[in-house]
């Protein structure tokens, strides 16, 4: 049986998303519903891997906005990579990635960036792609450090976080899950990022509202309120295995009251109650992974979290053997 790669077409969208739902490592970020919301920003180069006409793997990808000969999986998502339902293991994964590389080389592309799906999103171990990349000569170009709580074996919570939880609770901070609070949370987030880092959120409020409408079961806004005022919050992306904190923010009032301690502890408890294995705080890096914000990483780790990596590989396509 021969693996063949073919270009994704718009007519494949429903079939694509149905396949993602049954994969070992696919999340909402791999779906066409997610990728299509910013189609206007990227030239799509996604591929479908087929064997005797049967889809066995998907590869979301698009051209780099900076180099039309550079393909990335995926420039509009935190991670990409091949997703499959268990048929691409061992040597078959080597053949699959080799097939992708040969396809891209045949249409004139010279370089591929492969953003690995972090293991805490895997429903079952599925890191055959890492071995395949090694075997095919790809190199690790970047590594970001995330912080995740293993809900089955949580590390000790620091006394500082316990004190913060009590302070916020005693002050009357109430935690509410309600997407109607998204605009208020976005104001807190925008002001927080401007005050602390001089930047704006990656997503504008209208973009995030649109995404939340597309994924009502997978995007959740959890806020800490003092009276009628939102003083802290977290925006969560929900996957089969994890709750991921996409955005975390607190106002100056919320900071004084340690409001994030009660919000995040509640978020972790919800993830555990809903049967997830992981609560992922996200990365604490800047400068392509080369700078670690030690204070931010320490804050996250004090909730009983440990380090987990996001890996990025570069593959020089012309180096492929014929």
Tab-separated table of C-alpha atoms in Angstrom:
chain	number	residue	atom	x	y	z
A	1	UNK	CA	0.000	0.000	0.000
A	2	UNK	CA	1.335	3.408	-1.007
A	3	UNK	CA	0.953	6.663	0.889
A	4	UNK	CA	-0.020	9.645	-1.237
A	5	UNK	CA	-0.239	13.320	-0.235
A	6	UNK	CA	-2.806	15.570	-1.874
A	7	UNK	CA	-3.719	19.204	-1.355
A	8	UNK	CA	-6.634	20.018	0.917
A	9	UNK	CA	-9.664	21.489	-0.887
A	10	UNK	CA	-12.601	23.442	0.521
A	11	UNK	CA	-14.918	20.534	-0.258
A	12	UNK	CA	-12.888	18.422	2.210
A	13	UNK	CA	-13.757	20.594	5.230
A	14	UNK	CA	-16.440	18.414	6.819
A	15	UNK	CA	-14.485	15.241	6.182
A	16	UNK	CA	-11.374	16.871	7.648
A	17	UNK	CA	-13.068	17.948	10.877
A	18	UNK	CA	-14.782	14.584	11.333
A	19	UNK	CA	-11.367	12.912	11.021
A	20	UNK	CA	-9.743	15.315	13.538
A	21	UNK	CA	-12.405	14.435	16.126
A	22	UNK	CA	-11.217	10.815	16.157
A	23	UNK	CA	-7.453	11.364	16.096
A	24	UNK	CA	-4.965	10.573	18.851
A	25	UNK	CA	-3.722	14.161	19.176
A	26	UNK	CA	-5.993	16.522	17.274
A	27	UNK	CA	-7.617	19.533	18.995
A	28	UNK	CA	-9.829	22.420	17.946
A	29	UNK	CA	-6.685	24.131	16.557
A	30	UNK	CA	-6.459	21.423	13.865
A	31	UNK	CA	-10.026	21.860	12.627
A	32	UNK	CA	-10.957	23.740	9.485
A	33	UNK	CA	-13.431	25.773	11.549
A	34	UNK	CA	-10.505	27.184	13.533
A	35	UNK	CA	-8.066	27.520	10.636
A	36	UNK	CA	-10.643	29.081	8.317
A	37	UNK	CA	-11.351	32.033	10.598
A	38	UNK	CA	-8.054	33.599	9.495
A	39	UNK	CA	-7.841	32.127	5.979
A	40	UNK	CA	-7.418	35.621	4.581
A	41	UNK	CA	-4.036	35.950	6.342
A	42	UNK	CA	-2.382	32.830	4.959
A	43	UNK	CA	-1.963	30.866	1.728
A	44	UNK	CA	-3.109	27.404	2.712
A	45	UNK	CA	-0.874	24.433	1.912
A	46	UNK	CA	-2.573	21.779	4.035
A	47	UNK	CA	-2.278	18.174	2.929
A	48	UNK	CA	-4.314	15.000	3.309
A	49	UNK	CA	-2.466	11.700	3.481
A	50	UNK	CA	-4.281	8.839	1.806
A	51	UNK	CA	-3.684	5.130	1.422
A	52	UNK	CA	-5.690	3.388	-1.277
A	53	UNK	CA	-8.132	6.297	-1.219
A	54	UNK	CA	-8.587	6.187	2.570
A	55	UNK	CA	-7.511	9.200	4.656
A	56	UNK	CA	-4.923	8.123	7.233
A	57	UNK	CA	-3.495	11.496	8.283
A	58	UNK	CA	-3.906	15.258	8.047
A	59	UNK	CA	-1.298	17.999	7.945
A	60	UNK	CA	-2.574	21.579	8.507
A	61	UNK	CA	-0.116	24.012	6.938
A	62	UNK	CA	0.271	27.353	5.176
A	63	UNK	CA	3.026	29.403	3.607
A	64	UNK	CA	5.081	31.695	5.803
A	65	UNK	CA	3.977	35.339	5.348
A	66	UNK	CA	7.695	36.199	5.101
A	67	UNK	CA	8.871	33.561	2.618
A	68	UNK	CA	6.747	31.955	-0.092
A	69	UNK	CA	9.073	28.947	-0.246
A	70	UNK	CA	8.694	28.207	3.470
A	71	UNK	CA	5.728	26.121	4.667
A	72	UNK	CA	4.693	26.067	8.334
A	73	UNK	CA	2.395	23.716	10.217
A	74	UNK	CA	0.662	26.021	11.058
A	75	UNK	CA	1.528	29.775	11.130
A	76	UNK	CA	-1.917	30.607	12.504
A	77	UNK	CA	-1.858	28.060	15.342
A	78	UNK	CA	0.271	27.354	18.409
A	79	UNK	CA	1.017	23.859	17.131
A	80	UNK	CA	0.312	21.776	14.033
A	81	UNK	CA	1.928	18.557	12.912
A	82	UNK	CA	0.451	15.373	11.494
A	83	UNK	CA	-2.709	14.143	13.224
A	84	UNK	CA	-3.871	10.565	12.747
A	85	UNK	CA	-6.044	7.850	14.238
A	86	UNK	CA	-3.323	5.316	14.946
A	87	UNK	CA	-2.376	4.125	11.456
A	88	UNK	CA	0.820	6.198	11.231
A	89	UNK	CA	3.161	4.603	13.721
A	90	UNK	CA	6.829	3.671	13.630
A	91	UNK	CA	8.127	3.275	10.086
A	92	UNK	CA	4.785	4.340	8.630
A	93	UNK	CA	5.205	7.761	10.224
A	94	UNK	CA	8.670	8.073	8.684
A	95	UNK	CA	7.105	7.275	5.309
A	96	UNK	CA	4.290	9.761	5.945
A	97	UNK	CA	6.559	12.709	6.743
A	98	UNK	CA	8.875	11.780	3.878
A	99	UNK	CA	5.794	11.822	1.632
A	100	UNK	CA	4.876	15.317	2.841
A	101	UNK	CA	8.398	16.578	2.238
A	102	UNK	CA	8.527	15.184	-1.285
A	103	UNK	CA	5.173	16.751	-2.126
A	104	UNK	CA	6.259	20.184	-0.944
A	105	UNK	CA	9.573	19.907	-2.728
A	106	UNK	CA	7.752	18.968	-5.954
A	107	UNK	CA	5.848	22.281	-5.877
A	108	UNK	CA	8.987	24.339	-5.316
A	109	UNK	CA	9.094	24.766	-1.549
A	110	UNK	CA	12.442	24.625	0.240
A	111	UNK	CA	11.799	24.576	3.997
A	112	UNK	CA	9.258	23.184	6.439
A	113	UNK	CA	8.615	24.226	10.043
A	114	UNK	CA	6.914	21.520	12.093
A	115	UNK	CA	5.224	22.639	15.321
A	116	UNK	CA	4.859	19.543	17.480
A	117	UNK	CA	1.600	18.864	19.318
A	118	UNK	CA	2.547	18.913	23.038
A	119	UNK	CA	2.165	15.505	24.617
A	120	UNK	CA	-0.440	16.621	27.148
A	121	UNK	CA	-2.912	16.941	24.253
A	122	UNK	CA	-2.394	13.303	23.236
A	123	UNK	CA	-5.196	10.852	24.007
A	124	UNK	CA	-2.575	8.095	23.791
A	125	UNK	CA	1.214	8.251	23.243
A	126	UNK	CA	1.771	9.432	19.671
A	127	UNK	CA	5.266	10.901	19.318
A	128	UNK	CA	6.301	8.811	16.335
A	129	UNK	CA	6.578	12.066	14.383
A	130	UNK	CA	9.473	13.212	16.591
A	131	UNK	CA	11.400	10.074	15.790
A	132	UNK	CA	10.568	10.421	12.108
A	133	UNK	CA	11.808	14.021	12.041
A	134	UNK	CA	15.076	12.889	13.617
A	135	UNK	CA	15.472	10.092	11.099
A	136	UNK	CA	14.796	12.436	8.178
A	137	UNK	CA	17.360	15.019	9.267
A	138	UNK	CA	15.139	17.744	10.725
A	139	UNK	CA	16.625	19.830	13.532
A	140	UNK	CA	15.014	21.296	16.626
A	141	UNK	CA	14.958	25.016	15.941
A	142	UNK	CA	13.001	26.245	18.963
A	143	UNK	CA	11.771	25.022	22.333
A	144	UNK	CA	9.263	26.860	24.535
A	145	UNK	CA	8.630	25.985	28.175
A	146	UNK	CA	5.043	25.606	29.287
A	147	UNK	CA	3.713	24.805	32.750
A	148	UNK	CA	1.092	22.094	33.236
A	149	UNK	CA	-0.668	20.519	36.189
A	150	UNK	CA	-0.963	16.734	36.030
A	151	UNK	CA	-4.381	16.375	37.617
A	152	UNK	CA	-3.722	12.707	38.391
A	153	UNK	CA	-0.501	13.517	40.248
A	154	UNK	CA	-0.469	17.187	41.195
A	155	UNK	CA	2.684	18.643	42.693
A	156	UNK	CA	2.427	20.546	46.020
A	157	UNK	CA	0.782	23.977	45.925
A	158	UNK	CA	2.950	26.724	47.406
A	159	UNK	CA	2.017	28.499	50.623
A	160	UNK	CA	2.028	31.797	48.717
A	161	UNK	CA	-0.736	30.545	46.417
A	162	UNK	CA	-2.703	29.197	49.384
A	163	UNK	CA	-2.473	32.589	51.101
A	164	UNK	CA	-3.533	34.332	47.904
A	165	UNK	CA	-6.574	32.080	47.585
A	166	UNK	CA	-7.648	32.884	51.152
A	167	UNK	CA	-7.049	36.619	50.639
A	168	UNK	CA	-9.184	36.735	47.484
A	169	UNK	CA	-11.929	34.607	49.016
A	170	UNK	CA	-12.021	36.736	52.177
A	171	UNK	CA	-12.234	39.910	50.057
A	172	UNK	CA	-15.362	38.553	48.396
A	173	UNK	CA	-14.022	37.723	44.938
A	174	UNK	CA	-16.596	35.504	43.229
A	175	UNK	CA	-15.665	33.243	40.296
A	176	UNK	CA	-18.154	33.080	37.427
A	177	UNK	CA	-18.051	31.163	34.151
A	178	UNK	CA	-19.898	33.247	31.581
A	179	UNK	CA	-18.974	34.132	27.994
A	180	UNK	CA	-21.059	37.298	28.395
A	181	UNK	CA	-18.185	38.582	30.562
A	182	UNK	CA	-15.686	38.283	27.681
A	183	UNK	CA	-15.753	42.016	26.721
A	184	UNK	CA	-15.107	43.050	30.346
A	185	UNK	CA	-12.318	40.501	30.683
A	186	UNK	CA	-10.814	41.720	27.392
A	187	UNK	CA	-10.642	45.249	28.793
A	188	UNK	CA	-8.753	43.930	31.844
A	189	UNK	CA	-6.489	41.855	29.586
A	190	UNK	CA	-5.754	44.725	27.199
A	191	UNK	CA	-4.946	47.136	30.025
A	192	UNK	CA	-2.794	44.504	31.765
A	193	UNK	CA	-0.704	43.770	28.666
A	194	UNK	CA	-0.278	47.465	27.874
A	195	UNK	CA	0.762	48.228	31.456
A	196	UNK	CA	3.132	45.265	31.869
A	197	UNK	CA	4.556	44.685	28.401
A	198	UNK	CA	3.463	47.502	26.107
A	199	UNK	CA	1.648	45.095	23.774
A	200	UNK	CA	-1.893	44.114	22.830
A	201	UNK	CA	-3.572	40.683	22.844
A	202	UNK	CA	-2.831	38.565	19.771
A	203	UNK	CA	-6.583	38.380	19.135
A	204	UNK	CA	-8.863	41.408	18.964
A	205	UNK	CA	-12.109	41.139	20.921
A	206	UNK	CA	-14.195	40.694	17.756
A	207	UNK	CA	-11.921	37.836	16.612
A	208	UNK	CA	-12.176	36.067	19.938
A	209	UNK	CA	-15.935	36.564	20.080
A	210	UNK	CA	-16.195	35.016	16.645
A	211	UNK	CA	-14.030	32.064	17.675
A	212	UNK	CA	-16.079	31.562	20.829
A	213	UNK	CA	-19.205	31.457	18.683
A	214	UNK	CA	-17.645	28.805	16.458
A	215	UNK	CA	-16.563	26.692	19.459
A	216	UNK	CA	-19.144	27.201	22.236
A	217	UNK	CA	-18.189	23.870	23.839
A	218	UNK	CA	-14.451	24.480	23.642
A	219	UNK	CA	-13.883	28.113	24.655
A	220	UNK	CA	-14.791	29.325	28.129
A	221	UNK	CA	-14.382	32.597	30.008
A	222	UNK	CA	-13.879	32.302	33.766
A	223	UNK	CA	-13.813	35.591	35.671
A	224	UNK	CA	-13.280	36.799	39.215
A	225	UNK	CA	-15.683	39.594	40.128
A	226	UNK	CA	-15.677	41.954	43.058
A	227	UNK	CA	-19.212	43.210	43.214
A	228	UNK	CA	-20.068	43.993	39.590
A	229	UNK	CA	-16.457	44.559	38.512
A	230	UNK	CA	-14.336	41.960	36.700
A	231	UNK	CA	-10.939	42.093	38.407
A	232	UNK	CA	-9.304	38.945	37.001
A	233	UNK	CA	-9.963	36.145	34.593
A	234	UNK	CA	-8.776	33.373	32.334
A	235	UNK	CA	-9.866	32.382	28.837
A	236	UNK	CA	-9.781	28.603	28.455
A	237	UNK	CA	-9.473	26.411	25.385
A	238	UNK	CA	-10.989	23.003	26.150
A	239	UNK	CA	-9.624	19.824	24.539
A	240	UNK	CA	-10.268	16.137	25.117
A	241	UNK	CA	-7.376	15.860	27.571
A	242	UNK	CA	-6.741	19.353	28.908
A	243	UNK	CA	-7.969	22.796	29.805
A	244	UNK	CA	-5.520	25.331	28.355
A	245	UNK	CA	-5.223	28.874	29.708
A	246	UNK	CA	-5.030	30.906	26.503
A	247	UNK	CA	-5.141	34.284	28.257
A	248	UNK	CA	-4.662	35.140	31.951
A	249	UNK	CA	-5.039	38.676	33.325
A	250	UNK	CA	-5.741	40.718	36.424
A	251	UNK	CA	-6.532	44.375	37.024
A	252	UNK	CA	-4.543	46.392	39.550
A	253	UNK	CA	-7.345	45.877	42.055
A	254	UNK	CA	-7.343	42.165	41.307
A	255	UNK	CA	-3.595	42.021	41.776
A	256	UNK	CA	-3.810	43.605	45.231
A	257	UNK	CA	-6.454	41.062	46.237
A	258	UNK	CA	-4.694	38.038	44.650
A	259	UNK	CA	-7.847	37.480	42.595
A	260	UNK	CA	-6.047	35.267	40.064
A	261	UNK	CA	-5.301	32.741	42.803
A	262	UNK	CA	-8.965	31.999	43.336
A	263	UNK	CA	-9.775	32.156	39.592
A	264	UNK	CA	-7.019	29.747	38.583
A	265	UNK	CA	-7.584	27.357	41.483
A	266	UNK	CA	-11.257	27.224	40.482
A	267	UNK	CA	-10.274	26.617	36.852
A	268	UNK	CA	-8.008	23.725	37.863
A	269	UNK	CA	-10.771	22.222	40.019
A	270	UNK	CA	-13.230	22.416	37.109
A	271	UNK	CA	-10.790	20.658	34.780
A	272	UNK	CA	-10.342	17.868	37.321
A	273	UNK	CA	-14.092	17.588	37.905
A	274	UNK	CA	-14.687	17.308	34.156
A	275	UNK	CA	-12.317	14.366	33.894
A	276	UNK	CA	-9.371	16.057	32.179
A	277	UNK	CA	-5.827	14.847	32.770
A	278	UNK	CA	-4.067	18.213	32.458
A	279	UNK	CA	-4.426	21.904	33.180
A	280	UNK	CA	-2.014	23.791	30.929
A	281	UNK	CA	-0.937	27.305	31.886
A	282	UNK	CA	0.828	27.944	28.572
A	283	UNK	CA	4.351	29.124	27.867
A	284	UNK	CA	6.412	31.721	29.744
A	285	UNK	CA	8.792	32.549	26.901
A	286	UNK	CA	9.736	35.432	24.665
A	287	UNK	CA	12.298	35.827	21.858
A	288	UNK	CA	11.503	32.548	20.105
A	289	UNK	CA	11.913	30.569	23.324
A	290	UNK	CA	15.340	31.978	24.174
A	291	UNK	CA	14.102	34.122	27.072
A	292	UNK	CA	12.247	32.616	30.033
A	293	UNK	CA	10.154	34.926	32.182
A	294	UNK	CA	11.224	33.362	35.466
A	295	UNK	CA	8.676	35.244	37.565
A	296	UNK	CA	5.764	34.174	35.379
A	297	UNK	CA	6.972	30.574	35.262
A	298	UNK	CA	7.365	30.539	39.052
A	299	UNK	CA	3.843	31.914	39.527
A	300	UNK	CA	2.363	29.148	37.369
A	301	UNK	CA	4.467	26.381	38.885
A	302	UNK	CA	3.312	27.311	42.390
A	303	UNK	CA	-0.146	25.935	41.529
A	304	UNK	CA	1.360	22.446	41.495
A	305	UNK	CA	2.496	22.489	37.880
A	306	UNK	CA	5.600	21.108	36.196
A	307	UNK	CA	7.511	21.961	33.030
A	308	UNK	CA	6.357	20.770	29.609
A	309	UNK	CA	7.796	21.764	26.255
A	310	UNK	CA	6.507	22.996	22.896
A	311	UNK	CA	8.989	21.885	20.226
A	312	UNK	CA	9.575	23.342	16.753
A	313	UNK	CA	11.538	21.541	14.029
A	314	UNK	CA	13.058	22.873	10.805
A	315	UNK	CA	13.490	20.660	7.768
A	316	UNK	CA	15.542	21.608	4.745
A	317	UNK	CA	13.458	20.017	1.974
A	318	UNK	CA	16.129	20.000	-0.785
A	319	UNK	CA	18.201	17.752	1.489
A	320	UNK	CA	15.774	14.909	0.853
A	321	UNK	CA	17.320	11.882	-0.812
A	322	UNK	CA	15.826	10.929	-4.169
